[in-house]
Structures are given as structure tokens and as C-alpha cells.
Short mmCIF file of C-alpha atoms and ligand atoms in Angstrom, two decimals:
data_model
loop_
_atom_site.label_atom_id
_atom_site.label_comp_id
_atom_site.label_asym_id
_atom_site.label_seq_id
_atom_site.Cartn_x
_atom_site.Cartn_y
_atom_site.Cartn_z
CA UNK A 1 61.75 175.85 118.68
CA UNK A 2 60.56 176.96 115.25
CA UNK A 3 62.68 180.22 115.54
CA UNK A 4 65.92 178.19 116.11
CA UNK A 5 67.88 177.82 112.85
CA UNK A 6 68.26 174.20 111.95
CA UNK A 7 71.03 172.54 110.09
CA UNK A 8 69.63 169.17 109.98
CA UNK A 9 68.76 168.95 106.33
CA UNK A 10 72.45 169.53 105.26
CA UNK A 11 74.39 166.43 106.24
CA UNK A 12 73.62 166.51 109.96
CA UNK A 13 72.50 162.88 109.95
CA UNK A 14 75.78 161.80 108.50
CA UNK A 15 77.92 164.00 110.71
CA UNK A 16 76.06 162.81 113.80
CA UNK A 17 76.47 159.13 113.01
CA UNK A 18 80.51 159.52 112.86
CA UNK A 19 82.27 158.51 116.07
CA UNK A 20 83.75 161.57 117.13
CA UNK A 21 87.60 161.51 117.73
CA UNK A 22 87.81 157.90 116.67
CA UNK A 23 89.64 158.58 113.43
CA UNK A 24 93.23 157.01 114.13
CA UNK A 25 95.06 159.55 111.77
CA UNK A 26 93.66 162.45 113.83
CA UNK A 27 95.30 163.71 117.08
CA UNK A 28 94.53 161.37 120.07
CA UNK A 29 94.70 162.63 123.54
CA UNK A 30 98.22 161.61 124.89
CA UNK A 31 99.53 162.50 128.39
CA UNK A 32 103.12 162.23 127.18
CA UNK A 33 102.44 165.23 124.81
CA UNK A 34 101.71 167.31 127.98
CA UNK A 35 103.24 170.82 127.54
CA UNK A 36 103.86 172.32 131.00
CA UNK A 37 104.17 176.15 131.40
CA UNK A 38 104.41 176.76 135.20
CA UNK A 39 103.20 179.71 136.79
CA UNK A 40 105.91 182.41 137.80
CA UNK A 41 103.89 183.94 140.63
CA UNK A 42 102.28 181.47 142.99
CA UNK A 43 99.14 182.67 144.88
CA UNK A 44 98.66 182.56 148.76
CA UNK A 45 96.86 179.45 149.99
CA UNK A 46 93.82 180.17 152.04
CA UNK A 47 92.63 178.18 154.93
CA UNK A 48 90.27 175.69 153.30
CA UNK A 49 87.82 175.69 156.06
CA UNK A 50 87.26 179.45 155.61
CA UNK A 51 86.64 179.55 151.86
CA UNK A 52 83.25 179.44 150.20
CA UNK A 53 82.93 176.16 148.06
CA UNK A 54 84.39 176.70 144.60
CA UNK A 55 85.60 180.30 144.82
CA UNK A 56 89.27 179.89 145.23
CA UNK A 57 91.52 178.13 142.47
CA UNK A 58 94.99 176.85 142.25
CA UNK A 59 97.89 178.22 140.28
CA UNK A 60 97.63 176.10 137.29
CA UNK A 61 94.90 174.55 134.96
CA UNK A 62 94.84 171.97 132.31
CA UNK A 63 93.49 172.72 128.59
CA UNK A 64 93.07 170.43 125.79
CA UNK A 65 91.61 171.68 122.34
CA UNK A 66 89.88 169.38 119.96
CA UNK A 67 88.67 169.92 116.37
CA UNK A 68 87.07 167.44 113.97
CA UNK A 69 89.63 168.25 111.58
CA UNK A 70 92.77 167.46 113.73
CA UNK A 71 91.39 165.61 116.74
CA UNK A 72 92.86 166.31 120.19
CA UNK A 73 95.64 168.78 120.38
CA UNK A 74 98.67 168.52 122.91
CA UNK A 75 97.51 168.75 126.31
CA UNK A 76 98.68 172.00 128.40
CA UNK A 77 99.09 172.61 131.81
CA UNK A 78 99.43 176.47 132.29
CA UNK A 79 98.95 179.25 134.79
CA UNK A 80 95.33 179.42 135.89
CA UNK A 81 93.82 182.14 133.47
CA UNK A 82 90.70 183.40 131.86
CA UNK A 83 89.53 181.50 128.79
CA UNK A 84 89.04 183.44 125.58
CA UNK A 85 85.93 182.20 123.55
CA UNK A 86 84.16 183.03 120.51
CA UNK A 87 80.87 184.73 121.65
CA UNK A 88 79.03 182.16 119.42
CA UNK A 89 80.45 179.16 121.17
CA UNK A 90 77.89 176.43 121.44
CA UNK A 91 78.37 175.93 125.22
CA UNK A 92 77.32 179.51 125.74
CA UNK A 93 73.99 179.25 123.69
CA UNK A 94 72.86 175.64 123.86
CA UNK A 95 74.61 174.44 126.78
CA UNK A 96 76.90 171.86 124.81
CA UNK A 97 78.70 171.28 128.03
CA UNK A 98 79.27 168.68 130.84
CA UNK A 99 81.42 168.43 133.95
CA UNK A 100 82.75 166.05 136.57
CA UNK A 101 83.51 166.47 140.31
CA UNK A 102 85.97 164.48 142.15
CA UNK A 103 88.66 165.14 145.02
CA UNK A 104 92.16 164.55 145.95
CA UNK A 105 92.84 163.76 149.75
CA UNK A 106 96.07 164.13 151.83
CA UNK A 107 96.80 161.48 154.41
CA UNK A 108 98.79 162.03 157.61
CA UNK A 109 101.88 160.72 155.77
CA UNK A 110 101.45 163.43 153.20
CA UNK A 111 100.51 160.89 150.36
CA UNK A 112 97.79 162.23 147.89
CA UNK A 113 94.82 159.93 147.01
CA UNK A 114 92.04 160.15 144.42
CA UNK A 115 88.80 158.12 145.04
CA UNK A 116 87.72 155.91 142.16
CA UNK A 117 88.76 158.41 139.48
CA UNK A 118 88.17 155.80 136.80
CA UNK A 119 84.45 155.95 137.53
CA UNK A 120 84.52 159.74 136.92
CA UNK A 121 86.35 159.21 133.63
CA UNK A 122 83.61 156.57 132.41
CA UNK A 123 80.96 158.94 133.34
CA UNK A 124 82.50 161.94 131.72
CA UNK A 125 82.93 159.90 128.50
CA UNK A 126 79.31 158.87 128.58
CA UNK A 127 78.10 162.44 129.19
CA UNK A 128 80.42 163.53 126.20
CA UNK A 129 78.95 161.16 123.78
CA UNK A 130 75.38 162.17 124.86
CA UNK A 131 76.29 165.60 124.47
CA UNK A 132 77.68 165.05 120.89
CA UNK A 133 80.96 166.13 122.16
CA UNK A 134 84.22 164.23 121.31
CA UNK A 135 85.26 161.08 122.99
CA UNK A 136 88.76 160.75 124.50
CA UNK A 137 91.09 158.16 125.98
CA UNK A 138 89.96 158.03 129.64
CA UNK A 139 93.20 156.83 130.98
CA UNK A 140 95.27 159.52 129.11
CA UNK A 141 92.92 162.26 130.49
CA UNK A 142 93.23 160.73 134.02
CA UNK A 143 97.10 161.04 133.68
CA UNK A 144 96.92 164.62 132.61
CA UNK A 145 94.79 165.47 135.58
CA UNK A 146 97.17 163.55 137.95
CA UNK A 147 100.06 165.66 136.55
CA UNK A 148 97.84 168.80 137.08
CA UNK A 149 97.40 167.65 140.72
CA UNK A 150 100.95 167.05 141.24
CA UNK A 151 102.06 170.33 140.06
CA UNK A 152 99.56 171.95 142.51
CA UNK A 153 100.07 169.30 145.34
CA UNK A 154 100.69 171.98 147.84
CA UNK A 155 97.15 173.25 147.38
CA UNK A 156 95.72 169.88 148.65
CA UNK A 157 95.07 170.83 152.21
CA UNK A 158 97.29 169.57 154.93
CA UNK A 159 94.15 168.41 156.78
CA UNK A 160 92.08 165.04 157.17
CA UNK A 161 88.79 167.08 157.03
CA UNK A 162 89.59 169.20 153.72
CA UNK A 163 90.42 168.25 150.27
CA UNK A 164 91.27 169.56 146.80
CA UNK A 165 88.05 169.56 144.53
CA UNK A 166 88.82 168.62 140.83
CA UNK A 167 86.59 169.95 138.10
CA UNK A 168 87.02 168.43 134.67
CA UNK A 169 84.98 170.30 132.09
CA UNK A 170 84.25 169.75 128.33
CA UNK A 171 82.72 172.36 126.32
CA UNK A 172 81.60 172.87 122.71
CA UNK A 173 83.34 175.91 121.28
CA UNK A 174 81.77 175.72 117.85
CA UNK A 175 81.87 179.45 116.66
CA UNK A 176 78.40 179.16 115.06
CA UNK A 177 74.73 179.82 116.07
CA UNK A 178 73.71 176.51 114.21
CA UNK A 179 72.21 174.04 116.55
CA UNK A 180 74.49 171.35 115.41
CA UNK A 181 76.96 168.72 116.73
CA UNK A 182 80.16 170.86 117.45
CA UNK A 183 83.28 170.59 115.26
CA UNK A 184 85.40 172.29 117.94
CA UNK A 185 85.57 171.54 121.72
CA UNK A 186 87.75 172.06 124.55
CA UNK A 187 88.48 170.04 127.86
CA UNK A 188 89.70 172.13 130.71
CA UNK A 189 90.27 171.08 134.30
CA UNK A 190 90.48 173.57 137.30
CA UNK A 191 91.21 172.88 140.97
CA UNK A 192 89.72 174.35 144.14
CA UNK A 193 90.48 173.70 147.62
CA UNK A 194 87.53 172.89 149.82
CA UNK A 195 86.86 172.64 153.53
CA UNK A 196 85.00 170.00 155.47
CA UNK A 197 81.22 169.91 154.79
CA UNK A 198 80.29 168.90 158.29
CA UNK A 199 81.64 169.89 161.62
CA UNK A 200 82.39 166.02 161.57
CA UNK A 201 80.70 165.16 165.18
CA UNK A 202 77.26 166.14 163.97
CA UNK A 203 75.97 165.39 160.55
CA UNK A 204 73.96 168.50 159.98
CA UNK A 205 70.52 167.03 158.64
CA UNK A 206 68.84 169.02 155.70
CA UNK A 207 65.06 169.87 155.21
CA UNK A 208 63.52 169.18 151.85
CA UNK A 209 60.85 170.78 149.69
CA UNK A 210 58.90 168.45 147.60
CA UNK A 211 56.65 169.72 144.99
CA UNK A 212 55.69 167.63 141.85
CA UNK A 213 55.31 170.83 139.82
CA UNK A 214 58.98 170.82 139.00
CA UNK A 215 60.81 167.86 137.12
CA UNK A 216 64.65 167.37 137.38
CA UNK A 217 64.91 164.62 134.79
CA UNK A 218 62.68 162.37 132.68
CA UNK A 219 63.04 159.10 130.74
CA UNK A 220 64.96 159.68 127.47
CA UNK A 221 66.42 163.04 128.68
CA UNK A 222 69.84 163.93 130.05
CA UNK A 223 69.40 163.48 133.84
CA UNK A 224 71.86 160.60 133.92
CA UNK A 225 74.65 162.84 132.54
CA UNK A 226 76.47 165.54 134.32
CA UNK A 227 75.43 168.03 131.63
CA UNK A 228 75.64 171.80 132.58
CA UNK A 229 72.01 172.46 131.47
CA UNK A 230 70.45 170.05 133.97
CA UNK A 231 71.84 172.31 136.92
CA UNK A 232 71.06 175.77 135.44
CA UNK A 233 67.42 174.68 134.96
CA UNK A 234 67.26 173.38 138.49
CA UNK A 235 67.90 176.72 140.30
CA UNK A 236 64.37 178.00 140.05
CA UNK A 237 63.03 175.03 142.03
CA UNK A 238 65.90 175.47 144.52
CA UNK A 239 65.00 179.17 145.04
CA UNK A 240 61.37 178.15 145.84
CA UNK A 241 62.61 175.49 148.34
CA UNK A 242 64.58 178.24 150.07
CA UNK A 243 61.57 180.51 150.08
CA UNK A 244 59.66 177.87 151.68
CA UNK A 245 62.03 177.61 154.40
CA UNK A 246 63.75 174.31 153.17
CA UNK A 247 67.30 173.71 152.31
CA UNK A 248 67.27 171.55 149.20
CA UNK A 249 64.68 170.20 146.60
CA UNK A 250 63.48 166.46 146.78
CA UNK A 251 63.00 165.87 143.21
CA UNK A 252 59.81 163.75 142.56
CA UNK A 253 58.92 161.89 139.23
CA UNK A 254 55.75 160.59 137.73
CA UNK A 255 52.12 160.38 138.68
CA UNK A 256 53.03 158.30 141.65
CA UNK A 257 55.41 160.98 142.81
CA UNK A 258 58.51 158.66 142.91
CA UNK A 259 61.29 160.02 144.92
CA UNK A 260 64.33 160.30 142.75
CA UNK A 261 67.16 162.67 143.96
CA UNK A 262 67.77 165.43 146.54
CA UNK A 263 69.40 168.72 145.33
CA UNK A 264 72.44 167.42 143.50
CA UNK A 265 72.72 164.17 145.44
CA UNK A 266 71.46 160.73 145.05
CA UNK A 267 69.06 159.49 147.65
CA UNK A 268 68.81 156.34 150.14
CA UNK A 269 66.22 155.32 152.40
CA UNK A 270 67.17 152.92 155.41
CA UNK A 271 63.86 151.37 156.61
CA UNK A 272 61.90 148.25 157.36
CA UNK A 273 60.21 147.69 153.97
CA UNK A 274 56.73 146.77 153.11
CA UNK A 275 57.51 143.17 153.65
CA UNK A 276 59.09 143.69 157.19
CA UNK A 277 62.65 143.44 155.77
CA UNK A 278 65.40 145.80 156.98
CA UNK A 279 66.47 147.42 153.73
CA UNK A 280 68.66 150.04 152.34
CA UNK A 281 66.99 151.40 149.15
CA UNK A 282 67.81 153.81 146.44
CA UNK A 283 66.04 154.43 143.17
CA UNK A 284 67.42 152.41 140.14
CA UNK A 285 69.46 153.82 137.22
CA UNK A 286 66.57 153.96 134.86
CA UNK A 287 67.70 157.08 133.13
CA UNK A 288 66.42 159.73 135.48
CA UNK A 289 69.13 159.23 138.06
CA UNK A 290 72.67 160.42 137.99
CA UNK A 291 74.90 157.46 138.56
CA UNK A 292 76.87 158.76 141.58
CA UNK A 293 80.38 157.45 142.44
CA UNK A 294 79.22 157.85 146.09
CA UNK A 295 75.91 156.04 145.45
CA UNK A 296 77.85 153.08 143.81
CA UNK A 297 80.26 153.00 146.73
CA UNK A 298 77.59 152.88 149.29
CA UNK A 299 75.78 150.09 147.51
CA UNK A 300 79.10 148.09 147.01
CA UNK A 301 79.97 148.63 150.74
CA UNK A 302 76.41 147.55 152.04
CA UNK A 303 76.31 144.65 149.72
CA UNK A 304 79.71 143.49 151.09
CA UNK A 305 78.47 143.94 154.74
CA UNK A 306 75.53 141.56 153.92
CA UNK A 307 73.72 142.63 156.97
CA UNK A 308 70.53 143.93 155.53
CA UNK A 309 68.82 143.84 152.07
CA UNK A 310 70.23 146.29 149.51
CA UNK A 311 67.83 147.31 146.76
CA UNK A 312 67.81 149.56 143.64
CA UNK A 313 64.05 149.94 143.62
CA UNK A 314 61.41 152.50 143.16
CA UNK A 315 60.28 154.54 146.21
CA UNK A 316 57.18 156.76 146.07
CA UNK A 317 56.18 159.48 148.43
CA UNK A 318 53.12 157.16 149.30
CA UNK A 319 55.47 154.38 150.35
CA UNK A 320 57.19 157.01 152.51
CA UNK A 321 54.25 158.46 154.29
CA UNK A 322 52.92 154.92 154.93
CA UNK A 323 56.33 153.89 156.44
CA UNK A 324 56.39 156.99 158.45
CA UNK A 325 52.96 156.38 160.01
CA UNK A 326 54.03 152.86 160.97
CA UNK A 327 57.22 153.90 162.39
CA UNK A 328 59.30 151.91 159.76
CA UNK A 329 61.76 154.59 158.68
CA UNK A 330 65.22 154.54 160.20
CA UNK A 331 67.17 157.06 158.15
CA UNK A 332 67.10 158.80 154.90
CA UNK A 333 70.21 160.59 153.42
CA UNK A 334 71.41 162.21 150.22
CA UNK A 335 75.04 160.99 148.84
CA UNK A 336 77.48 162.85 146.68
CA UNK A 337 81.34 163.73 146.48
CA UNK A 338 80.69 167.01 148.52
CA UNK A 339 79.41 165.65 151.79
CA UNK A 340 79.48 161.95 151.07
CA UNK A 341 76.29 161.57 153.17
CA UNK A 342 73.68 163.97 154.21
CA UNK A 343 70.87 163.03 156.57
CA UNK A 344 67.34 164.25 155.82
CA UNK A 345 65.21 165.48 158.77
CA UNK A 346 62.02 166.87 157.20
CA UNK A 347 60.07 167.06 153.98
CA UNK A 348 57.62 169.80 153.27
CA UNK A 349 55.05 168.11 150.98
CA UNK A 350 51.48 169.11 150.01
CA UNK A 351 51.67 171.78 152.65
CA UNK A 352 52.51 169.31 155.54
CA UNK A 353 55.89 168.66 157.09
CA UNK A 354 56.96 165.02 157.28
CA UNK A 355 59.58 164.42 159.91
CA UNK A 356 62.12 161.77 159.10
CA UNK A 357 63.61 160.37 162.45
CA UNK A 358 67.29 159.96 161.05
CA UNK A 359 68.80 161.98 163.84
CA UNK A 360 66.69 160.38 166.59
CA UNK A 361 67.71 157.06 165.18
CA UNK A 362 71.32 158.20 165.77
CA UNK A 363 72.22 158.52 162.05
CA UNK A 364 73.94 155.27 162.65
CA UNK A 365 74.09 154.02 159.02
CA UNK A 366 75.08 157.29 157.54
CA UNK A 367 77.74 157.79 160.12
CA UNK A 368 79.21 154.23 159.47
CA UNK A 369 79.25 154.96 155.79
CA UNK A 370 80.81 158.36 156.33
CA UNK A 371 83.47 156.76 158.46
CA UNK A 372 84.13 153.88 156.13
CA UNK A 373 84.65 156.26 153.06
CA UNK A 374 86.64 158.92 154.77
CA UNK A 375 89.08 156.28 156.16
CA UNK A 376 89.48 154.92 152.53
CA UNK A 377 89.80 158.51 151.15
CA UNK A 378 92.36 159.61 153.90
CA UNK A 379 94.39 156.40 153.69
CA UNK A 380 93.59 155.21 157.21
CA UNK A 381 92.41 152.02 155.28
CA UNK A 382 94.12 150.77 152.22
CA UNK A 383 91.73 150.03 149.53
CA UNK A 384 91.83 149.41 145.65
CA UNK A 385 89.19 152.15 145.46
CA UNK A 386 91.93 154.73 145.80
CA UNK A 387 95.00 155.66 143.46
CA UNK A 388 98.01 157.33 145.07
CA UNK A 389 99.82 160.23 143.33
CA UNK A 390 103.29 159.00 142.65
C1 LIG B 1 77.14 164.76 140.78
C2 LIG B 1 75.71 164.31 141.26
C3 LIG B 1 75.43 163.29 142.18
C4 LIG B 1 76.48 162.53 143.01
O1 LIG B 1 77.41 161.95 142.22
P1 LIG B 1 78.97 161.67 142.98
O2 LIG B 1 79.61 160.97 141.78
O3 LIG B 1 78.64 160.70 144.09
O4 LIG B 1 79.57 162.99 143.44
C5 LIG B 1 74.19 162.95 142.35
N1 LIG B 1 73.06 163.53 141.60
C6 LIG B 1 73.43 164.44 140.85
C7 LIG B 1 72.16 165.24 140.14
C8 LIG B 1 74.62 164.90 140.52
O5 LIG B 1 74.90 165.86 139.62
C1 LIG B 2 89.49 187.34 134.23
O1 LIG B 2 88.38 188.17 133.68
C2 LIG B 2 87.75 188.93 134.85
C3 LIG B 2 86.62 189.71 134.20
O2 LIG B 2 87.08 190.43 133.07
C4 LIG B 2 88.79 189.95 135.47
O3 LIG B 2 88.14 190.54 136.54
C5 LIG B 2 89.84 188.93 136.05
O4 LIG B 2 90.84 189.84 136.62
C6 LIG B 2 90.50 188.00 134.99
N1 LIG B 2 91.36 187.08 135.66
C7 LIG B 2 92.60 186.78 135.17
C8 LIG B 2 93.28 185.72 136.06
O5 LIG B 2 93.05 187.35 134.18
C1 LIG B 3 62.81 151.61 162.48
C2 LIG B 3 63.28 152.51 163.68
O1 LIG B 3 64.13 152.10 164.32
N1 LIG B 3 62.61 153.52 163.95
C3 LIG B 3 62.74 154.39 165.07
C4 LIG B 3 63.32 155.80 164.63
O2 LIG B 3 63.18 156.74 165.51
C5 LIG B 3 61.87 156.96 166.03
C6 LIG B 3 61.79 158.14 166.91
O3 LIG B 3 62.77 157.98 167.91
C7 LIG B 3 61.43 155.64 166.73
O4 LIG B 3 59.90 155.85 166.92
C8 LIG B 3 61.38 154.46 165.68
O5 LIG B 3 61.08 153.33 166.12
#
């Protein structure tokens, strides 16, 4: 730390206290100011089920520049192109950066839907403030994103197993090596067609590697924000998981080895709890858990069903091993936008493989959730959780 140049004795405190982007005389983000420069050459659209996740992009992108001096500039939809950045840009040095992940779905009548995008905008705004990046009008950004998807609507796969992944990003572009709140920033949004995660009939289960020597997030940290640094620093553990024959990391926390998340997914345990109650449990949002839109949707659904207890509670490796010994575990699964639900089959922990009987128990709950959420996303069921592109 000592070697990093610090600017905090020349007015940083004052600067950090100001509410970024809130000065009414400065430019505010407005969708009606959109400048659209259409691409002249359109790319060939691939078969979404044969592309590797996140490697193919559509014809257009959205960019919006910000400075503390002028606020938000006019949003611009333009041909997909490389960014030109100052090499000192703070996103590149200090990970002053955050992102979102959401999807657009095409139904059998060719209507295009987004799933609870307001929750992504809320989370993006929270991440921005935590990263000292500028705030923005969430509805206006949403409208700009809708216009981008509309322009590239032919890229939303004609398939109810594929979708168009939307990646909003906000980066600090401060052209300075000083570790400080950026006075320049940029939002950009890119789109990528993605295939189905599963071959539908079978929910492929994953094996997990649980080793308390790595920690994903801690109280007071940034694990509850989708900030880029959280993910770059998780790759080393992910590589060890693979070296140990597992597919993903089960992130543990604390002396009691609390179960927190799996890879970049939230985690659910469906079991008979210590008190003999049928329960769907997921760790509480105490600052170390990323508040997933899928997580929230699963909690909302299960509470509405009212068929079993639904809890946001701590779960430790000890709780899990005892429950496994006593045959009380029904299913365990991860949740996220990419796969919706992803059953867990095994956990490698302290040199032993714990088998989770998700598949033996029919992945009944995971399958029910998957069916329900995909019915909503692909318009087989009308829901106020989706917005339709007009
Ligand atoms: C994005 C993410 C999730 C899942 O969030 P969704 O909004 O459901 O896609 C869960 N955990 C982590 C660490 C994530 O980055
Ligand atoms: C972007 O930059 C890379 C690396 O220089 C280059 O290979 C690629 O062709 C560029 N892409 C576009 C769309 O200009
Ligand atoms: C709680 C529950 O239903 N557990 C069952 C899950 O599957 C295993 C293996 O088939 C059974 O032994 C459990 O009873």
C-alpha cells in the first residue's frame, strides 16, 4: 500500500462526499438525447447453440460518457467497435469498474422480453456508488438499453432455449495514476447471443471444491456489488478447483465455514432442517452475498407457493455434513442469470467427497423453478416480472 501514490490529503474527503452526477445544472442521462449511428455492414448471425459464451457480439453498442465537469453526455448507439482509452484509465489500474448481466428472450410470437431489468438497474446503481463511480437515472439508462436491443433485435435468437445476453458496464476513465475517485467515466453496453445452458431434459449437476483457504468476500468489502475486481481475484481458486477435478468453487466464509455462494451463483439448500421442517434456505444478504435477481425470484416464487419454509439463514459445512449423514438433504443448487438453476452433485471438502443427492431426489424443486422462470421469460406465462420490447 505504501508504494501507491495517495491523493487523500488534497481535498479527497470533500470530493468523495459530493453526490456524483446529482448537480442539476450538469448533464443528466436522457434517453431522448440518444444519437443513433447505424452500422453500414451487418455481421452474419451465428447459431447461438454453437457459440462459446460471450465471444460473439451484435452489430451495435451503447456508450455514454461522463465527467464531473459536464455530467452525462448524450448517449450514443453506434457500430460495435473497440474503445480508445487513456493507458492510465483508472478501470485498468485499480479496477474502478462494475458490470451487470441480464438477458432478452424471444417468444413463439416473436415478442421480445426482458426479465426484471429494473432489479439490474438498481443493483448497477448501488455498485456505482460503492465504486465512487457516478450515479445515473436508472429508467433513462434502461430506455437506452431497450433501444439498443431494439436496433439489434434480429440478434435475439429465434429459439426458446437461447437468448441475447446484455452486458452493461461502467468504468472509470480517469487519465491519472492517482488512487482517487474518478472525474471521468463511461457506461457502455454490449450484446452477445447465447445458447441454452442445459440440454433441457437433463439438468447437468456440478461438482464443487470447498477450501477455506480462499475467500470471495468479507463483511465491509465489495462482494455484494458486481465489481470487476471481485471476479478477477476469484480465478486462482477456480483454477485450483479444476485441478482438483471439480467444476466450480464453493465459497466458504468464517471460522465455522459458512456456505456462501458457488462460482458466480447464489446457493440454495432444499432439505429437512434441524427442527424437522421442510425448508428452502439461502444465505442472508449480510454484505458478502451478491443479491442475485434469480435468487430474489426464487425466494419470491417459493414464498408465494407457501408449501415449505423459505429462509434466508446461515448454513455451515457442519450443518450440511450432519444433514447428509441423517439423509435430510433433498437438493442443492446454484442460481444465476446464465443457467437459472444448476444442481450440485458433489462437494470435495477436506479431502473427502460429500455426495449431494440432488439427482437421486429427481432435482424436483430445481426443475420446477427452471420451468416456471423460463415460462415467464419466454412469455408462455404472462407476468409483471417481464417487460415487452415495443
Ligand atoms: C451475478 C452473480 C450472481 C447471480 O445474480 P443474477 O442476478 O441472478 O444473475 C450470484 N453471485 C455472484 C457472485 C454474481 O456475480
Ligand atoms: C479491435 O482491436 C483488436 C486488437 O487490436 C483488433 O484485432 C480488432 O480487429 C479490432 N476490432 C475492431 C472491431 O476494430
Ligand atoms: C430428504 C429426501 O428426500 N432425501 C432423499 C434423497 O435421496 C436419497 C438417495 O436416494 C434418499 O436416501 C433420501 O431419503
